[in-house]
XYZ file of C-alpha atoms in Angstrom:
332
model
C 17.258 -49.716 14.697
C 14.806 -51.963 12.890
C 15.507 -53.987 9.771
C 14.655 -57.675 10.164
C 11.177 -57.476 8.581
C 10.557 -54.912 5.863
C 7.732 -56.478 3.912
C 4.744 -54.165 3.523
C 1.528 -55.466 5.044
C -2.031 -54.362 4.219
C -3.103 -51.501 6.419
C -6.100 -51.794 8.705
C -9.275 -49.822 7.895
C -8.581 -47.407 10.749
C -4.875 -46.909 9.924
C -4.191 -43.320 8.875
C -1.016 -44.343 7.044
C -1.505 -46.681 4.086
C 0.949 -49.535 3.639
C 2.609 -48.902 6.988
C 5.831 -50.879 7.518
C 5.629 -53.064 10.619
C 9.266 -53.605 11.507
C 10.563 -55.946 14.199
C 13.352 -54.555 16.428
C 16.721 -56.250 16.172
C 17.440 -58.563 19.092
C 20.501 -57.682 21.142
C 21.205 -60.453 23.637
C 24.615 -58.973 24.444
C 22.936 -56.098 26.298
C 21.044 -58.468 28.585
C 24.159 -60.548 29.255
C 26.244 -57.457 30.128
C 23.434 -56.120 32.343
C 23.245 -59.381 34.266
C 27.036 -59.471 34.722
C 27.079 -55.884 36.006
C 24.197 -56.553 38.391
C 26.007 -59.580 39.805
C 29.228 -57.573 40.284
C 27.307 -54.713 41.917
C 25.545 -57.138 44.274
C 28.892 -58.685 45.219
C 30.364 -55.229 45.936
C 27.386 -54.240 48.128
C 27.542 -57.573 49.958
C 31.259 -57.070 50.614
C 30.649 -53.592 52.038
C 27.697 -54.536 54.231
C 29.033 -57.782 55.697
C 32.581 -56.599 56.418
C 32.622 -55.680 60.098
C 35.813 -53.642 59.753
C 33.886 -50.835 58.093
C 31.978 -50.311 61.376
C 28.844 -48.848 59.844
C 27.532 -47.976 63.294
C 30.508 -45.647 63.773
C 30.013 -44.253 60.258
C 26.401 -43.350 61.001
C 27.375 -41.879 64.374
C 30.026 -39.500 63.004
C 28.233 -38.720 59.737
C 26.236 -36.076 61.640
C 28.979 -35.093 64.095
C 29.353 -31.371 64.793
C 33.054 -31.343 63.918
C 32.403 -33.172 60.650
C 29.545 -30.823 59.718
C 31.792 -27.836 60.452
C 34.421 -29.395 58.172
C 31.815 -29.735 55.414
C 30.946 -26.052 55.775
C 34.568 -24.878 55.596
C 35.199 -27.165 52.612
C 32.282 -25.584 50.763
C 33.509 -22.084 51.652
C 36.981 -22.873 50.320
C 35.572 -24.483 47.170
C 33.162 -21.758 46.115
C 35.303 -18.885 47.366
C 38.408 -20.019 45.508
C 36.408 -20.790 42.348
C 34.785 -17.337 42.390
C 38.179 -15.615 42.630
C 39.668 -17.986 40.047
C 36.892 -17.349 37.507
C 37.380 -13.568 37.683
C 41.148 -13.939 37.287
C 40.719 -16.500 34.502
C 38.552 -14.184 32.402
C 41.091 -11.392 32.901
C 44.006 -13.665 31.953
C 42.177 -15.028 28.903
C 41.473 -11.510 27.651
C 45.117 -10.595 28.234
C 46.247 -13.667 26.269
C 44.106 -12.524 23.326
C 45.234 -8.891 23.569
C 47.303 -7.125 20.915
C 49.513 -5.708 23.678
C 52.661 -7.898 23.927
C 53.211 -6.885 27.568
C 49.769 -8.157 28.580
C 50.208 -11.347 26.563
C 53.610 -12.034 28.113
C 52.368 -11.354 31.637
C 49.416 -13.705 31.247
C 51.616 -16.396 29.682
C 54.158 -16.143 32.518
C 51.427 -16.401 35.156
C 49.898 -19.499 33.548
C 53.337 -21.038 33.008
C 54.334 -20.634 36.652
C 51.136 -21.744 38.386
C 50.533 -24.670 36.051
C 54.153 -25.750 36.245
C 54.389 -26.112 40.033
C 52.336 -28.502 42.231
C 49.469 -26.972 44.153
C 50.732 -28.600 47.358
C 54.071 -26.809 46.985
C 52.307 -23.519 46.381
C 50.188 -23.990 49.508
C 53.315 -24.701 51.559
C 54.849 -21.410 50.404
C 51.624 -19.574 51.209
C 51.804 -21.038 54.695
C 55.429 -19.858 55.019
C 54.651 -16.365 53.718
C 54.743 -14.881 57.214
C 58.159 -16.492 57.754
C 59.594 -15.315 54.446
C 58.123 -11.796 54.714
C 57.195 -10.937 58.349
C 56.100 -7.466 57.236
C 54.629 -6.333 53.950
C 54.582 -2.732 52.810
C 53.215 -0.655 49.947
C 55.239 2.266 48.657
C 57.784 3.432 46.118
C 60.472 0.808 45.276
C 63.762 1.805 46.969
C 61.886 4.786 48.389
C 59.484 5.750 51.171
C 56.776 3.373 52.382
C 53.138 4.468 52.302
C 51.972 1.876 54.844
C 52.996 -1.520 56.154
C 51.426 -4.374 58.118
C 52.334 -7.648 59.782
C 51.850 -10.517 57.349
C 50.578 -12.944 59.995
C 47.815 -10.520 61.004
C 46.440 -10.148 57.458
C 47.277 -13.409 55.681
C 45.758 -15.900 58.106
C 45.640 -19.646 57.472
C 42.192 -19.366 55.880
C 43.158 -16.564 53.503
C 46.411 -18.304 52.630
C 44.503 -21.474 51.731
C 41.847 -19.544 49.792
C 44.340 -17.470 47.790
C 46.617 -20.441 47.171
C 43.785 -22.521 45.712
C 42.334 -19.608 43.722
C 45.587 -18.455 42.113
C 46.492 -21.994 41.104
C 43.035 -22.715 39.677
C 42.957 -19.443 37.728
C 45.831 -20.660 35.548
C 43.830 -23.707 34.430
C 40.545 -21.865 34.024
C 42.266 -19.184 31.927
C 43.008 -21.741 29.216
C 39.419 -23.012 29.379
C 38.054 -19.479 28.993
C 40.496 -18.744 26.172
C 39.322 -21.857 24.323
C 35.699 -20.822 24.828
C 36.318 -17.307 23.509
C 38.144 -18.761 20.522
C 35.173 -20.980 19.680
C 32.973 -17.970 18.893
C 32.910 -16.913 15.252
C 34.979 -13.704 14.843
C 32.219 -12.370 12.609
C 30.059 -11.923 15.705
C 32.473 -9.394 17.176
C 33.019 -7.733 13.810
C 29.279 -7.281 13.304
C 28.861 -5.830 16.789
C 31.783 -3.474 16.220
C 30.208 -2.352 12.957
C 27.104 -1.402 14.949
C 29.219 0.847 17.170
C 29.527 -1.363 20.259
C 32.609 -0.983 22.423
C 35.031 -3.842 23.029
C 33.923 -4.323 26.643
C 30.266 -4.514 25.661
C 31.053 -6.911 22.825
C 32.892 -9.229 25.187
C 30.208 -9.055 27.886
C 27.073 -9.187 25.737
C 28.074 -10.988 22.538
C 31.148 -13.192 22.929
C 30.947 -14.480 26.510
C 27.290 -15.642 26.377
C 28.066 -17.739 23.290
C 31.348 -19.007 24.717
C 29.661 -20.214 27.902
C 28.425 -23.311 26.072
C 32.078 -24.375 25.743
C 33.289 -22.959 29.067
C 30.682 -24.409 31.442
C 31.368 -28.195 31.144
C 35.118 -28.090 31.926
C 34.527 -25.402 34.560
C 32.062 -27.734 36.259
C 34.695 -30.446 36.241
C 37.230 -28.027 37.731
C 34.758 -27.110 40.483
C 34.314 -30.766 41.419
C 38.077 -31.203 41.317
C 38.508 -28.155 43.544
C 36.160 -29.709 46.099
C 38.636 -32.551 46.564
C 41.734 -30.361 46.218
C 40.689 -28.568 49.414
C 41.937 -31.666 51.248
C 45.481 -30.369 50.596
C 45.090 -27.173 52.649
C 46.761 -28.981 55.544
C 49.980 -27.791 53.873
C 49.189 -24.177 54.881
C 48.224 -25.430 57.558
C 44.438 -24.975 57.637
C 42.866 -27.539 59.965
C 39.114 -27.013 59.660
C 38.351 -28.730 56.362
C 36.498 -32.044 56.055
C 39.512 -34.267 55.430
C 41.474 -32.989 58.426
C 38.389 -33.167 60.667
C 37.683 -36.824 59.841
C 41.363 -37.793 60.038
C 41.670 -36.158 63.463
C 38.652 -38.067 64.777
C 39.941 -41.321 63.262
C 43.347 -40.899 64.872
C 41.804 -40.058 68.237
C 39.428 -43.045 68.232
C 41.845 -45.439 66.486
C 39.143 -46.035 63.830
C 40.545 -44.497 60.629
C 38.538 -46.604 58.170
C 35.012 -45.592 59.307
C 36.016 -41.931 59.321
C 37.445 -42.243 55.814
C 34.065 -43.655 54.763
C 32.357 -40.650 56.394
C 34.525 -38.247 54.377
C 33.912 -40.230 51.187
C 30.120 -40.143 51.689
C 30.125 -36.378 52.171
C 32.338 -35.794 49.147
C 30.072 -38.017 47.032
C 26.955 -36.192 48.231
C 28.356 -32.735 47.470
C 29.701 -33.895 44.100
C 26.271 -35.266 43.176
C 24.646 -31.900 43.903
C 27.304 -30.092 41.876
C 26.774 -32.441 38.928
C 23.027 -31.734 38.950
C 23.697 -27.998 39.010
C 26.191 -28.347 36.176
C 23.580 -30.209 34.108
C 21.041 -27.392 34.380
C 23.634 -24.681 33.692
C 24.815 -26.548 30.589
C 21.239 -26.896 29.383
C 20.607 -23.195 29.937
C 23.622 -22.047 27.925
C 23.092 -24.754 25.310
C 19.744 -23.390 24.192
C 19.629 -22.898 20.451
C 22.524 -25.272 19.779
C 20.655 -28.554 20.376
C 17.633 -29.219 18.208
C 16.130 -31.562 20.775
C 15.941 -28.760 23.349
C 14.409 -26.056 21.236
C 11.547 -23.756 22.044
C 8.591 -25.558 23.520
C 10.694 -28.590 24.398
C 12.376 -29.502 27.614
C 15.142 -26.912 27.186
C 12.609 -24.134 26.531
C 10.794 -24.665 29.800
C 7.577 -25.957 28.214
C 5.987 -29.335 28.434
C 7.493 -32.118 26.399
C 5.290 -32.759 23.338
C 3.750 -36.174 22.861
C 6.045 -38.322 20.718
C 4.370 -39.376 17.443
C 5.315 -41.956 14.884
C 7.492 -40.529 12.133
C 5.222 -41.923 9.407
C 2.071 -40.616 11.124
C 3.642 -37.178 11.523
C 4.580 -37.017 7.836
C 1.101 -38.164 6.787
C -0.588 -35.705 9.138
C 1.406 -32.778 7.732
C -0.325 -33.174 4.346
C 2.869 -32.520 2.423
C 2.950 -35.895 0.671
C 0.483 -37.790 -1.468
C -0.964 -41.161 -0.627
C 1.002 -42.736 -3.453
C 4.236 -40.801 -4.063
C 5.084 -42.904 -7.115
C 1.789 -42.232 -8.927
C 3.209 -39.486 -11.151
C 6.407 -41.344 -12.126
C 5.075 -44.850 -12.727
C 3.116 -45.735 -15.934
């Protein structure tokens, strides 16, 4: 923002814009002061981490690449992406049911969201772990009638599947409200116009409404994915003992060095979160095309090279839409 000098100065012979305004930017010393303060605080924090021997950075580097830790990272990623994939499918189904004209579907979706959002995820995981105790055998058949087939619960619902389903069903309740908000953000006229062209409801939702709603759905879904990455540390309640948090805690308890192993887990969580944030940025930019003028066709969002930034006054003069003296026709 420039305003301290607004006096017009004579233009140079080679200046394409006559009477160009040479403005001086406003000084902002507060920015420099705050930057220096933050740099000092950051340096103090780094110095405290590096010089404190209790962190045992040699042990951190040793176990950062440990086989058990790497296996925990892999299982954590499997739980994160697997549960999110199931949750997204259920969330879209629940959101459509919430918007349905059928009161049975609306009530069912509301009851599901009410229950899974109203109870802690840790409690739900504990019950999933006790499923084989509560119901040793599960069967499919006619209620109060003959059974078609049955199976042992412990053989089918293992610790991994219990953890995966527990995380997915809980997350679906939260994502359903995000999807419902995204669908509600689309102008109803879009669906009405598509219906007037003879499109079916399923095609309208898949090809018209959802692509436009993704601009609203993607950012909070990205946040939920990052949150799910850290929620996997609760699968010990099932119990599932192959995730990253349990692996590092087990090594820390065995070596009597809990702090370095906590640092190892924190570094891996930060690294994975950073990658997820980068992916979220590109997905948001993809679905935000056409809504942000700065990322239009030919710009960064359109995949082309970024055009060379020109002065606003030079761009206006080069367009040829204004006269050299705009006040010539209105001044005597």
